[in-house]
Coordinates of C-alpha atoms in Angstrom, one line a residue:
M1 CA -119.1 150.1 60.0
K2 CA -121.2 152.1 62.4
R3 CA -119.5 154.5 64.7
R4 CA -120.4 152.6 67.9
D5 CA -119.4 149.3 66.3
A6 CA -116.0 150.8 65.5
A7 CA -115.6 152.0 69.1
A8 CA -116.6 148.7 70.5
L9 CA -114.1 146.9 68.3
M10 CA -111.3 149.1 69.7
L11 CA -112.5 148.8 73.3
A12 CA -112.0 145.1 73.9
A13 CA -109.4 144.2 71.3
V14 CA -106.6 141.6 71.6
A15 CA -103.1 142.0 70.2
M16 CA -101.6 139.1 68.4
P17 CA -97.9 139.0 67.6
L18 CA -97.0 138.4 64.0
R19 CA -94.8 135.5 63.0
A20 CA -91.7 136.5 61.0
S21 CA -93.4 135.1 57.9
E22 CA -96.5 137.3 58.3
G23 CA -96.4 140.8 57.1
A24 CA -92.7 141.0 56.3
A25 CA -91.8 144.6 56.3
A26 CA -89.3 146.8 54.6
L27 CA -88.6 150.4 55.5
T28 CA -90.6 152.7 53.2
P29 CA -88.9 155.5 51.4
E30 CA -90.6 158.2 53.5
L31 CA -89.5 156.5 56.7
R32 CA -86.0 156.0 55.3
A33 CA -85.9 159.8 54.8
A34 CA -87.1 160.5 58.3
L35 CA -85.2 157.7 60.2
P36 CA -82.4 156.5 57.9
Q37 CA -81.0 153.9 60.3
A38 CA -84.4 152.6 61.5
E39 CA -85.0 148.9 61.9
L40 CA -88.2 147.1 62.6
A41 CA -88.4 146.5 66.4
G42 CA -91.6 144.5 66.3
Q43 CA -95.1 144.1 64.9
A44 CA -98.5 142.9 66.0
T45 CA -102.1 142.7 64.8
L46 CA -104.9 144.1 67.0
S47 CA -107.9 141.8 66.8
F48 CA -111.3 141.8 68.4
W49 CA -113.5 138.7 68.5
G50 CA -111.6 137.3 65.6
F51 CA -111.8 140.4 63.5
E52 CA -108.5 142.0 62.7
V53 CA -108.5 145.8 63.3
Y54 CA -105.1 146.9 62.3
R55 CA -101.5 145.7 62.0
A56 CA -98.9 147.8 63.8
R57 CA -95.2 148.1 63.2
L58 CA -92.6 150.0 65.3
W59 CA -89.5 151.3 63.6
V60 CA -86.6 152.4 65.8
A61 CA -83.1 153.7 65.4
P62 CA -80.1 152.0 67.1
G63 CA -79.9 152.8 70.8
F64 CA -83.7 152.9 71.3
K65 CA -84.7 152.2 74.9
S66 CA -88.3 151.1 75.5
S67 CA -88.2 152.5 79.1
D68 CA -87.5 156.0 77.7
Y69 CA -89.4 155.7 74.4
A70 CA -90.3 159.5 74.5
K71 CA -86.5 160.3 74.4
H72 CA -86.0 158.7 71.0
N73 CA -87.1 159.3 67.4
F74 CA -89.1 156.4 66.0
A75 CA -92.1 155.7 63.8
L76 CA -95.3 153.7 64.4
E77 CA -97.1 152.5 61.4
L78 CA -100.7 151.3 61.5
I79 CA -102.1 149.4 58.5
Y80 CA -105.9 149.3 58.9
L81 CA -107.6 146.1 58.2
R82 CA -111.1 147.6 58.5
D83 CA -112.7 150.9 57.5
F84 CA -112.7 153.7 60.2
S85 CA -113.6 157.3 60.2
G86 CA -110.9 159.8 61.1
A87 CA -113.2 161.2 63.8
D88 CA -113.5 157.7 65.4
I89 CA -109.7 157.3 65.3
A90 CA -109.2 160.7 67.0
S91 CA -111.8 160.0 69.7
R92 CA -110.5 156.6 70.5
S93 CA -106.9 158.0 70.6
I94 CA -107.9 160.5 73.3
K95 CA -109.6 157.8 75.4
E96 CA -106.5 155.7 75.2
M97 CA -104.2 158.7 76.0
R98 CA -106.1 159.2 79.2
R99 CA -104.6 155.9 80.5
Q100 CA -101.2 157.6 80.6
G101 CA -102.5 160.2 83.1
P102 CA -104.8 163.2 83.5
M103 CA -105.0 165.9 80.8
A104 CA -106.4 169.3 81.2
A105 CA -109.9 169.5 79.6
G106 CA -108.8 172.3 77.2
Q107 CA -105.6 170.5 76.2
E108 CA -107.6 167.2 75.6
A109 CA -110.2 169.0 73.5
G110 CA -107.5 170.9 71.5
W111 CA -105.6 167.7 70.7
E112 CA -108.8 165.8 69.7
T113 CA -109.7 168.7 67.4
Q114 CA -106.2 168.6 65.8
M115 CA -106.4 164.9 65.3
R116 CA -109.9 165.1 63.8
T117 CA -108.5 167.7 61.4
L118 CA -105.4 165.5 60.5
F119 CA -106.7 162.0 60.4
P120 CA -108.6 161.0 57.3
D121 CA -111.2 158.2 57.0
V122 CA -109.3 155.0 56.3
K123 CA -110.2 151.9 54.3
T124 CA -108.8 148.4 54.5
N125 CA -105.0 148.3 53.7
Q126 CA -104.5 152.1 54.1
R127 CA -102.0 153.3 56.6
I128 CA -101.4 156.1 59.0
T129 CA -97.8 156.5 60.2
G130 CA -96.8 158.6 63.2
I131 CA -93.2 159.8 63.5
H132 CA -92.1 160.8 67.0
Q133 CA -89.7 163.7 67.0
V134 CA -88.0 164.3 70.3
G135 CA -88.7 167.7 71.8
R136 CA -90.9 168.6 68.9
G137 CA -94.0 166.4 68.7
A138 CA -95.5 164.1 66.1
V139 CA -95.6 164.1 62.3
F140 CA -98.3 162.0 60.6
L141 CA -98.3 160.4 57.2
Y142 CA -101.2 158.8 55.3
N143 CA -100.1 156.2 52.8
G144 CA -96.7 157.8 52.8
Q145 CA -98.0 161.3 52.1
P146 CA -97.7 164.1 54.7
L147 CA -100.9 164.8 56.8
G148 CA -99.4 167.4 59.1
E149 CA -98.0 167.5 62.6
I150 CA -98.9 168.3 66.2
R151 CA -96.0 170.3 67.7
D152 CA -96.3 169.3 71.3
P153 CA -93.9 166.9 73.0
T154 CA -96.5 166.1 75.7
F155 CA -99.0 165.2 73.1
A156 CA -96.5 162.9 71.3
K157 CA -95.5 161.1 74.5
L158 CA -99.1 160.4 75.4
F159 CA -100.2 159.6 71.9
F160 CA -97.4 157.0 71.3
G161 CA -97.9 155.8 74.9
I162 CA -101.2 154.3 73.6
W163 CA -98.9 151.5 72.3
L164 CA -95.6 151.9 74.1
A165 CA -96.3 153.0 77.7
P166 CA -96.6 150.5 80.5
Q167 CA -100.2 151.7 81.1
T168 CA -101.3 150.6 77.6
S169 CA -104.6 148.8 77.3
E170 CA -102.8 146.3 75.1
P171 CA -99.7 144.9 77.0
R172 CA -99.3 142.0 74.6
M173 CA -99.2 144.4 71.7
R174 CA -96.7 146.6 73.5
S175 CA -94.5 143.6 74.1
S176 CA -94.6 142.5 70.5
L177 CA -94.0 146.0 69.2
L178 CA -91.0 146.6 71.4
G179 CA -89.5 143.2 70.6
A180 CA -85.8 143.1 71.3
A181 CA -85.9 146.8 72.5
A182 CA -87.9 145.7 75.5
A183 CA -85.4 143.0 76.4
E184 CA -82.6 145.6 76.4
A185 CA -84.4 148.0 78.7
P186 CA -82.9 148.3 82.2

């Protein structure tokens, strides 16, 4: 898939909630080690013009509050349903992070460089999982293997805000991912 085609796919995508029978999920061993009490809060598939882009799953521990997602440890798993370059994923992530609020140019460039270094090219059915660590930042896994981390709580809040913040470009996906946690929010 050409770079501009990949970017176009991610620009005007639509999130579709998954039915319980679709993509039934179990906590993977690496997530069980990082978040032993985590449960699946919700899941959804991001689609564009009928083409599925990725399936997302949000894993949270008891007590998770969607209104304060950055104050909780959790994991967001993306199972890619198309091939993408790591550079495209990093670039698109920065564009979506801007929706949360302004970032200093140097900070934005630094984060994009870090993501380009961490994120590999992905093929269909490969997954990147981000684990939010309160007060520390984000740890990333590729098919269950460590990729590295970005130790910056502000980065982590904005990065996971792509899916979980009210300013997301995909409110239906946010709602599906947050599931019952959204209903419990004050």
